[in-house]
Amino acid sequence: FLAQLLLFLHSFLSSTMFFVLTLEHEILLHPEHFGPMIQTTLKNKLHDEVEGTCQGRHGFIIAVQRVLSVGAGRVLPSRGHVLYEIKYKALVFRPFAGEVVDAIVTGVVEHGIFAEVGPLQIFVSNHWIPSNMVFDGSSHPPRYRSEDETDVIQADDNVRLRIIAVRIDANIIHATGTLAEDFLGPIQT
């Protein structure tokens, strides 16, 4: 976990994939939470509901920085709950094609490798792995290795890759990458 966090922070400090955005979110609050601490309750509920989620085109919400405004709230008929509109600033992680990132390999299969950069999972097809590397399914764990075995890629290894495509769905971001370029591949630690 610590290695993944360090790689994520390294990408954070050297990347343009992180932005501070102004976003909005609706919170449904039960009447039991009404009282003098309602602002704190709304803030805590905002953090719980949005941090760590993917907001499609905006990206992954890493952290709520501050609440900008809380609407007056609208009582929902026959329920007693109140719906609040909250405007806030958040640090978001939004990957783009062409970015070079350091990732941790999470899986190796004959068709390629799976790697993670923070919350983003990236698939690197075997067609985008250097041609001098071959799949070795008989080893434990499975791996890709160069013919002279100087370069090896297996689960939990660090790799540097380039994101070549990003697909954004409503609640998830998918990415594919390549290792088949100069200065990409296994990172020697």
Short mmCIF file of C-alpha atoms in Angstrom, two decimals:
data_model
loop_
_atom_site.label_atom_id
_atom_site.label_comp_id
_atom_site.label_asym_id
_atom_site.label_seq_id
_atom_site.Cartn_x
_atom_site.Cartn_y
_atom_site.Cartn_z
CA PHE A 1 0.00 0.00 0.00
CA LEU A 2 2.79 2.44 0.89
CA ALA A 3 4.55 1.87 -2.44
CA GLN A 4 1.30 2.52 -4.32
CA LEU A 5 0.72 5.71 -2.33
CA LEU A 6 4.27 6.93 -3.04
CA LEU A 7 3.88 6.28 -6.77
CA PHE A 8 0.51 8.03 -6.72
CA LEU A 9 2.01 11.08 -4.96
CA HIS A 10 4.96 11.11 -7.40
CA SER A 11 2.48 11.18 -10.28
CA PHE A 12 0.58 13.91 -8.40
CA LEU A 13 3.61 16.15 -8.12
CA SER A 14 4.81 15.69 -11.70
CA SER A 15 1.55 15.58 -13.61
CA THR A 16 -1.16 17.72 -15.12
CA MET A 17 -3.84 15.15 -14.33
CA PHE A 18 -4.80 16.86 -11.08
CA PHE A 19 -7.13 19.84 -10.99
CA VAL A 20 -9.09 21.87 -8.49
CA LEU A 21 -12.69 22.14 -9.70
CA THR A 22 -15.84 23.76 -8.42
CA LEU A 23 -18.53 21.07 -8.28
CA GLU A 24 -22.07 20.66 -6.99
CA HIS A 25 -23.69 17.81 -5.09
CA GLU A 26 -27.13 17.23 -3.59
CA ILE A 27 -27.42 15.81 -0.09
CA LEU A 28 -30.59 14.30 1.32
CA LEU A 29 -30.71 14.87 5.07
CA HIS A 30 -32.94 12.99 7.52
CA PRO A 31 -34.79 15.13 10.13
CA GLU A 32 -32.82 13.53 12.98
CA HIS A 33 -29.80 15.59 11.86
CA PHE A 34 -31.56 18.97 12.08
CA GLY A 35 -30.17 21.19 14.81
CA PRO A 36 -27.24 23.42 15.69
CA MET A 37 -24.65 21.07 14.09
CA ILE A 38 -26.39 20.83 10.71
CA GLN A 39 -23.55 22.58 8.81
CA THR A 40 -20.98 20.14 10.22
CA THR A 41 -23.27 17.21 9.43
CA LEU A 42 -23.70 18.40 5.83
CA LYS A 43 -19.94 18.87 5.42
CA ASN A 44 -19.17 15.40 6.81
CA LYS A 45 -21.86 13.81 4.66
CA LEU A 46 -20.42 15.57 1.58
CA HIS A 47 -16.96 14.15 2.30
CA ASP A 48 -18.41 10.66 2.84
CA GLU A 49 -20.52 10.71 -0.33
CA VAL A 50 -18.09 12.18 -2.88
CA GLU A 51 -14.48 11.52 -1.86
CA GLY A 52 -13.10 8.46 -3.63
CA THR A 53 -15.84 8.42 -6.26
CA CYS A 54 -15.61 8.90 -10.01
CA GLN A 55 -17.66 11.73 -11.44
CA GLY A 56 -17.34 10.78 -15.11
CA ARG A 57 -15.97 13.66 -17.16
CA HIS A 58 -14.64 15.45 -14.05
CA GLY A 59 -12.59 12.44 -12.94
CA PHE A 60 -11.96 10.86 -9.56
CA ILE A 61 -12.64 13.09 -6.56
CA ILE A 62 -9.57 12.81 -4.36
CA ALA A 63 -10.53 15.30 -1.65
CA VAL A 64 -13.06 18.01 -0.88
CA GLN A 65 -11.03 21.14 -0.20
CA ARG A 66 -13.79 23.43 1.04
CA VAL A 67 -17.50 24.02 0.93
CA LEU A 68 -18.37 27.21 -0.97
CA SER A 69 -22.10 27.38 -0.34
CA VAL A 70 -25.02 25.40 1.04
CA GLY A 71 -28.46 26.01 -0.42
CA ALA A 72 -31.46 26.77 1.79
CA GLY A 73 -32.75 23.23 1.43
CA ARG A 74 -36.00 21.94 0.05
CA VAL A 75 -38.38 19.81 2.13
CA LEU A 76 -39.49 16.73 0.22
CA PRO A 77 -43.27 16.29 0.53
CA SER A 78 -44.48 13.29 2.56
CA ARG A 79 -40.94 12.28 3.62
CA GLY A 80 -39.73 15.03 5.93
CA HIS A 81 -36.21 14.83 4.45
CA VAL A 82 -34.55 18.00 3.20
CA LEU A 83 -32.55 18.18 -0.04
CA TYR A 84 -29.56 20.55 0.10
CA GLU A 85 -27.55 21.71 -2.90
CA ILE A 86 -23.91 22.15 -1.99
CA LYS A 87 -21.25 23.88 -4.07
CA TYR A 88 -17.67 22.91 -3.20
CA LYS A 89 -14.07 22.90 -4.42
CA ALA A 90 -12.41 19.52 -4.85
CA LEU A 91 -9.08 18.09 -5.93
CA VAL A 92 -9.78 15.73 -8.83
CA PHE A 93 -7.66 13.20 -10.72
CA ARG A 94 -8.48 13.20 -14.44
CA PRO A 95 -6.16 11.21 -16.75
CA PHE A 96 -5.55 12.20 -20.38
CA ALA A 97 -4.18 10.31 -23.37
CA GLY A 98 -0.48 11.01 -23.80
CA GLU A 99 0.33 11.26 -20.09
CA VAL A 100 3.33 9.27 -18.84
CA VAL A 101 2.67 7.76 -15.42
CA ASP A 102 4.32 5.45 -12.92
CA ALA A 103 2.02 2.54 -12.07
CA ILE A 104 1.94 -0.64 -10.04
CA VAL A 105 1.28 -3.89 -11.91
CA THR A 106 -1.75 -5.64 -10.41
CA GLY A 107 -2.07 -8.55 -12.82
CA VAL A 108 -0.27 -10.29 -15.66
CA VAL A 109 -2.11 -12.39 -18.25
CA GLU A 110 -1.21 -13.69 -21.69
CA HIS A 111 -3.09 -10.82 -23.35
CA GLY A 112 -1.29 -8.10 -21.40
CA ILE A 113 -0.90 -6.50 -18.00
CA PHE A 114 -3.16 -4.59 -15.63
CA ALA A 115 -1.68 -1.69 -13.69
CA GLU A 116 -3.03 0.93 -11.31
CA VAL A 117 -2.28 4.60 -10.84
CA GLY A 118 -4.19 5.52 -7.72
CA PRO A 119 -7.86 4.77 -8.46
CA LEU A 120 -7.29 4.34 -12.22
CA GLN A 121 -6.83 0.88 -13.71
CA ILE A 122 -4.88 0.73 -16.98
CA PHE A 123 -4.68 -2.22 -19.36
CA VAL A 124 -1.57 -2.67 -21.50
CA SER A 125 -2.21 -5.13 -24.33
CA ASN A 126 0.55 -7.58 -25.27
CA HIS A 127 0.70 -5.67 -28.59
CA TRP A 128 1.87 -2.59 -26.62
CA ILE A 129 4.54 -4.47 -24.64
CA PRO A 130 8.05 -4.33 -26.19
CA SER A 131 8.59 -7.08 -28.77
CA ASN A 132 11.65 -8.40 -26.91
CA MET A 133 9.43 -9.39 -23.97
CA VAL A 134 7.51 -12.68 -23.93
CA PHE A 135 4.78 -14.00 -21.66
CA ASP A 136 5.99 -16.65 -19.21
CA GLY A 137 2.87 -18.33 -17.85
CA SER A 138 4.79 -21.24 -16.35
CA SER A 139 6.53 -19.02 -13.79
CA HIS A 140 4.91 -18.24 -10.48
CA PRO A 141 3.67 -15.52 -10.53
CA PRO A 142 3.06 -15.17 -14.31
CA ARG A 143 5.24 -12.52 -15.92
CA TYR A 144 6.58 -10.92 -19.05
CA ARG A 145 10.34 -11.19 -19.42
CA SER A 146 12.98 -10.22 -21.92
CA GLU A 147 14.82 -13.06 -23.65
CA ASP A 148 17.95 -12.44 -21.56
CA GLU A 149 15.75 -11.95 -18.43
CA THR A 150 17.23 -8.53 -17.67
CA ASP A 151 13.73 -7.01 -17.76
CA VAL A 152 10.84 -8.67 -15.94
CA ILE A 153 7.29 -7.45 -15.36
CA GLN A 154 5.11 -9.25 -12.81
CA ALA A 155 2.49 -8.40 -10.20
CA ASP A 156 3.54 -5.70 -7.70
CA ASP A 157 6.30 -4.36 -10.00
CA ASN A 158 6.54 -0.65 -10.78
CA VAL A 159 6.31 0.34 -14.44
CA ARG A 160 6.39 3.60 -16.34
CA LEU A 161 3.81 3.70 -19.12
CA ARG A 162 2.11 6.11 -21.47
CA ILE A 163 -1.68 6.35 -21.48
CA ILE A 164 -2.78 5.97 -25.11
CA ALA A 165 -6.56 6.04 -24.74
CA VAL A 166 -9.10 7.07 -22.11
CA ARG A 167 -12.80 6.17 -22.11
CA ILE A 168 -15.10 7.94 -19.70
CA ASP A 169 -18.36 6.37 -18.57
CA ALA A 170 -20.80 7.81 -16.04
CA ASN A 171 -19.05 6.43 -12.93
CA ILE A 172 -15.75 5.00 -14.14
CA ILE A 173 -12.77 5.86 -16.29
CA HIS A 174 -11.06 3.18 -18.37
CA ALA A 175 -7.56 3.58 -19.82
CA THR A 176 -5.19 1.66 -22.05
CA GLY A 177 -1.47 2.18 -22.14
CA THR A 178 1.78 1.28 -23.82
CA LEU A 179 5.21 0.20 -22.65
CA ALA A 180 6.60 -0.01 -26.21
CA GLU A 181 8.35 3.37 -26.34
CA ASP A 182 11.72 4.68 -25.26
CA PHE A 183 12.15 5.23 -21.51
CA LEU A 184 9.00 3.21 -20.64
CA GLY A 185 8.85 -0.18 -18.94
CA PRO A 186 9.95 -1.65 -15.63
CA ILE A 187 11.25 0.80 -13.05
CA GLN A 188 14.27 -0.51 -11.21
CA THR A 189 13.96 0.22 -7.50
#
